[in-house]
PDB file of C-alpha atoms and ligand atoms in Angstrom:
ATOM      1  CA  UNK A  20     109.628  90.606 131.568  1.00  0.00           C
ATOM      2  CA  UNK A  21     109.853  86.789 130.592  1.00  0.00           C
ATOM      3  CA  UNK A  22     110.859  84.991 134.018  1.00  0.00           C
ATOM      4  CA  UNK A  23     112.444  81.855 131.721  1.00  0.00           C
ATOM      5  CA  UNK A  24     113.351  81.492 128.160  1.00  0.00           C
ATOM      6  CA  UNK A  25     113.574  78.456 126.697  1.00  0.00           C
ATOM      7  CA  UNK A  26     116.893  75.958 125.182  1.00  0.00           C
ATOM      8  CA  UNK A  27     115.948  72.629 124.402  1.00  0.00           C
ATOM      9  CA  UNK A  28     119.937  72.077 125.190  1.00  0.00           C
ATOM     10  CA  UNK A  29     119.911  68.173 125.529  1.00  0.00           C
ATOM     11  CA  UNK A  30     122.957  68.933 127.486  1.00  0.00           C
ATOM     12  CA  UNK A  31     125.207  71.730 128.937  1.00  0.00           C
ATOM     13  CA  UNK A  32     128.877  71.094 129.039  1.00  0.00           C
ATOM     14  CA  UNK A  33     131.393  73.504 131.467  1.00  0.00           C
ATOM     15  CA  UNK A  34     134.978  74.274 129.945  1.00  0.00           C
ATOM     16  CA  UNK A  35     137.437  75.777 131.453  1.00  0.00           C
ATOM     17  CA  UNK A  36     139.002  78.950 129.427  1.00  0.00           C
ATOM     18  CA  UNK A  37     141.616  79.350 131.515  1.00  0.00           C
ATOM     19  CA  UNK A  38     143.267  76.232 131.102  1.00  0.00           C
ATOM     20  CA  UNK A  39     142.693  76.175 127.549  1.00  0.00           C
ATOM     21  CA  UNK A  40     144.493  79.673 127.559  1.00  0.00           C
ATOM     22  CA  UNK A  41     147.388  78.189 129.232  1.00  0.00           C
ATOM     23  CA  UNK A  42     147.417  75.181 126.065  1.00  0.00           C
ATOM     24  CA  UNK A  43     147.048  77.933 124.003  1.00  0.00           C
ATOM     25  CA  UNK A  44     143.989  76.638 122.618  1.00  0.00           C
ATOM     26  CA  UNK A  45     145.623  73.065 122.275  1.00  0.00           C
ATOM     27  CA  UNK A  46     143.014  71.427 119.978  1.00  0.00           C
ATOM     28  CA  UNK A  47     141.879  71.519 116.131  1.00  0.00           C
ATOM     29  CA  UNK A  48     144.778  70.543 113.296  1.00  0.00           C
ATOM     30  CA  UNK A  49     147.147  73.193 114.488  1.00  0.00           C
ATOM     31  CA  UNK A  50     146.766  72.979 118.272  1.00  0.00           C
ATOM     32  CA  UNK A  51     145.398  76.643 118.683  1.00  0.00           C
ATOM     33  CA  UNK A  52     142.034  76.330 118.886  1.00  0.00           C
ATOM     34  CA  UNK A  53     140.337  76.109 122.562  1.00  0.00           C
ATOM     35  CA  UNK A  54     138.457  73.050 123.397  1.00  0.00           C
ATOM     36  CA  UNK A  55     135.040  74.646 123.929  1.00  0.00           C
ATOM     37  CA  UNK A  56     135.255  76.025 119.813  1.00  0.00           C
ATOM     38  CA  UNK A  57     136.705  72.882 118.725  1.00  0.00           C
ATOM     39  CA  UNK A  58     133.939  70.458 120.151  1.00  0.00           C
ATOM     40  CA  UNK A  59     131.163  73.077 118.823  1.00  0.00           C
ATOM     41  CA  UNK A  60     132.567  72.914 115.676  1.00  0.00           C
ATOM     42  CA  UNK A  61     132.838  69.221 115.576  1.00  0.00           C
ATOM     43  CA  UNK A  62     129.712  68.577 116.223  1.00  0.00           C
ATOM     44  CA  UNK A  63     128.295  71.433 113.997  1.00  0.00           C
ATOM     45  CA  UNK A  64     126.681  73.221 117.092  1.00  0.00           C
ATOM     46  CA  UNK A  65     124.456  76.539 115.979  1.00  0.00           C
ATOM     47  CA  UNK A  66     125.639  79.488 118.310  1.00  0.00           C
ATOM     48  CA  UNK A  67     123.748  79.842 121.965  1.00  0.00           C
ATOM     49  CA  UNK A  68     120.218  79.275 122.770  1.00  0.00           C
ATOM     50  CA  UNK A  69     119.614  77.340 119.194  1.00  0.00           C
ATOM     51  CA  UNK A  70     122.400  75.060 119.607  1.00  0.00           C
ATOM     52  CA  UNK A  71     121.340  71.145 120.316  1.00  0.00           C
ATOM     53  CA  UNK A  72     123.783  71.297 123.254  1.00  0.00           C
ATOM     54  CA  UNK A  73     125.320  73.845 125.205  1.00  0.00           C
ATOM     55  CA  UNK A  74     129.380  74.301 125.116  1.00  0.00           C
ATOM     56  CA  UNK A  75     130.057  77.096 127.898  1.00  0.00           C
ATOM     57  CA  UNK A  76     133.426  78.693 128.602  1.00  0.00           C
ATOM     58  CA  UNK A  77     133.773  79.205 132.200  1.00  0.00           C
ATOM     59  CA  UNK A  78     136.374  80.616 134.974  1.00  0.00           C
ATOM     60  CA  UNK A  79     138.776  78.562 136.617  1.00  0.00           C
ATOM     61  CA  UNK A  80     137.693  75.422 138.108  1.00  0.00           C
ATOM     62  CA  UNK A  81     140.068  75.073 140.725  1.00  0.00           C
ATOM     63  CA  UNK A  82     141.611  72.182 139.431  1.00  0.00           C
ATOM     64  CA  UNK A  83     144.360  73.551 137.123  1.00  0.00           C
ATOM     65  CA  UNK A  84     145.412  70.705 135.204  1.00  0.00           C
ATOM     66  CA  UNK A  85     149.387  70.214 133.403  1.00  0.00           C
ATOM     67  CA  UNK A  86     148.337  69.668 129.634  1.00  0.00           C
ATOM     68  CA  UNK A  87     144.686  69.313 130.232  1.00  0.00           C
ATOM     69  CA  UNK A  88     141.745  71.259 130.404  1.00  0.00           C
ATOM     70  CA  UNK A  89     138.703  70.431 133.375  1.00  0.00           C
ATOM     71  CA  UNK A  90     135.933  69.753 131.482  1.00  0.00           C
ATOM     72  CA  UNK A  91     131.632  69.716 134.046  1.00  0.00           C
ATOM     73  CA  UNK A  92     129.147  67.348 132.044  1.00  0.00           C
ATOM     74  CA  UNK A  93     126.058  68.840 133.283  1.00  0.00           C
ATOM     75  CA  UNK A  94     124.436  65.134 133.260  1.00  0.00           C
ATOM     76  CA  UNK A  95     127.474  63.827 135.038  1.00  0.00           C
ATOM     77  CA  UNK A  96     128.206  66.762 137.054  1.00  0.00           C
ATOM     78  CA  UNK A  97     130.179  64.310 140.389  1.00  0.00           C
ATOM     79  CA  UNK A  98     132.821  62.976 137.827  1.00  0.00           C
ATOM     80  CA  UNK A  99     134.920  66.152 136.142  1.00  0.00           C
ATOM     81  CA  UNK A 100     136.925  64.937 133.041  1.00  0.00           C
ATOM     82  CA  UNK A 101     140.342  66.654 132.342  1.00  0.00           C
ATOM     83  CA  UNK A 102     141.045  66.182 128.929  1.00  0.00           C
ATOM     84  CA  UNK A 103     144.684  66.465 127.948  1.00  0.00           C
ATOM     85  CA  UNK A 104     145.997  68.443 125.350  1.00  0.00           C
ATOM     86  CA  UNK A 105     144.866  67.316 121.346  1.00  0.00           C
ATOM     87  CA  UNK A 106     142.856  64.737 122.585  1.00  0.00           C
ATOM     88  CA  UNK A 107     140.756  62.702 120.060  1.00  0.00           C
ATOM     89  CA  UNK A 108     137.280  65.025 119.749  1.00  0.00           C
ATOM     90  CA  UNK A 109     135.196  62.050 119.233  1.00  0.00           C
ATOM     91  CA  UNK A 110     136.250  60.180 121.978  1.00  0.00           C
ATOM     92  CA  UNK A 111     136.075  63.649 124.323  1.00  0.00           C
ATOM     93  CA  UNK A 112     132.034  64.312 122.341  1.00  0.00           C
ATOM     94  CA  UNK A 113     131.341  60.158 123.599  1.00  0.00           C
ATOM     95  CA  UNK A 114     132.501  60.607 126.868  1.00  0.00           C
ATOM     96  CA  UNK A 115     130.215  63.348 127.159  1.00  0.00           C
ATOM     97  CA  UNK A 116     127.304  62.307 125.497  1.00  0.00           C
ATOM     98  CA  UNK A 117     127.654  64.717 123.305  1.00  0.00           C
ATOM     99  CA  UNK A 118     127.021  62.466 120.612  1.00  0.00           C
ATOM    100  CA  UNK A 119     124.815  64.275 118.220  1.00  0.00           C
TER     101      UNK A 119
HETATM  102  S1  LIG B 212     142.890  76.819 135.023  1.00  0.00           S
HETATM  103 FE1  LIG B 212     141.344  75.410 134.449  1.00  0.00          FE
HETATM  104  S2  LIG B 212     140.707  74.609 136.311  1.00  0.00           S
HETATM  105 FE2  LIG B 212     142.031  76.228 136.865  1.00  0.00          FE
END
């Protein structure tokens, strides 16, 4: 067996599903599309391993934001951004990094 596989992720980026289940997804034109999708999408992100960056849906955080979901930058892991509810995706991708 393989002991590590490979990325080339330039970056890994933690969301929080449960908070974007409590927005009911809360992003995209209609508000119902989770955070983690809608910034993959934005920045036309391939699926997993191949993707440029990584967008990963994780448990709780323990930080349970009103209108906001807690967002890790993996580079920038001592700061955790809570991003409220429709924010801008380009200003949420520069804040990250993200910026592909
Ligand atoms: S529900 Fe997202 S941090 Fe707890």
């Amino acid at each position: 067996m393989r002991a590590s596989v490979r990325s080339n992720w330039s970056n890994t980026v933690l969301v929080c599903a449960k908070c974007s289940k409590k927005l009911g997804g809360g992003f995209g034109p209609k508000g119902k599309v989770p955070l983690a999708r809608a910034l993959r999408k934005h920045l036309g992100l391939k699926k997993g391993r191949k993707g440029a960056a990584g967008i990963v849906e994780v448990k709780c955080l323990g930080v349970c934001p009103r209108g906001a979901v807690t967002v890790v930058n993996g580079a920038a892991s001592r700061e955790w951004l809570l991003v409220p509810e429709g924010a801008d995706l380009d200003a949420v991708a520069g804040e990250l990094g993200l910026t592909l």
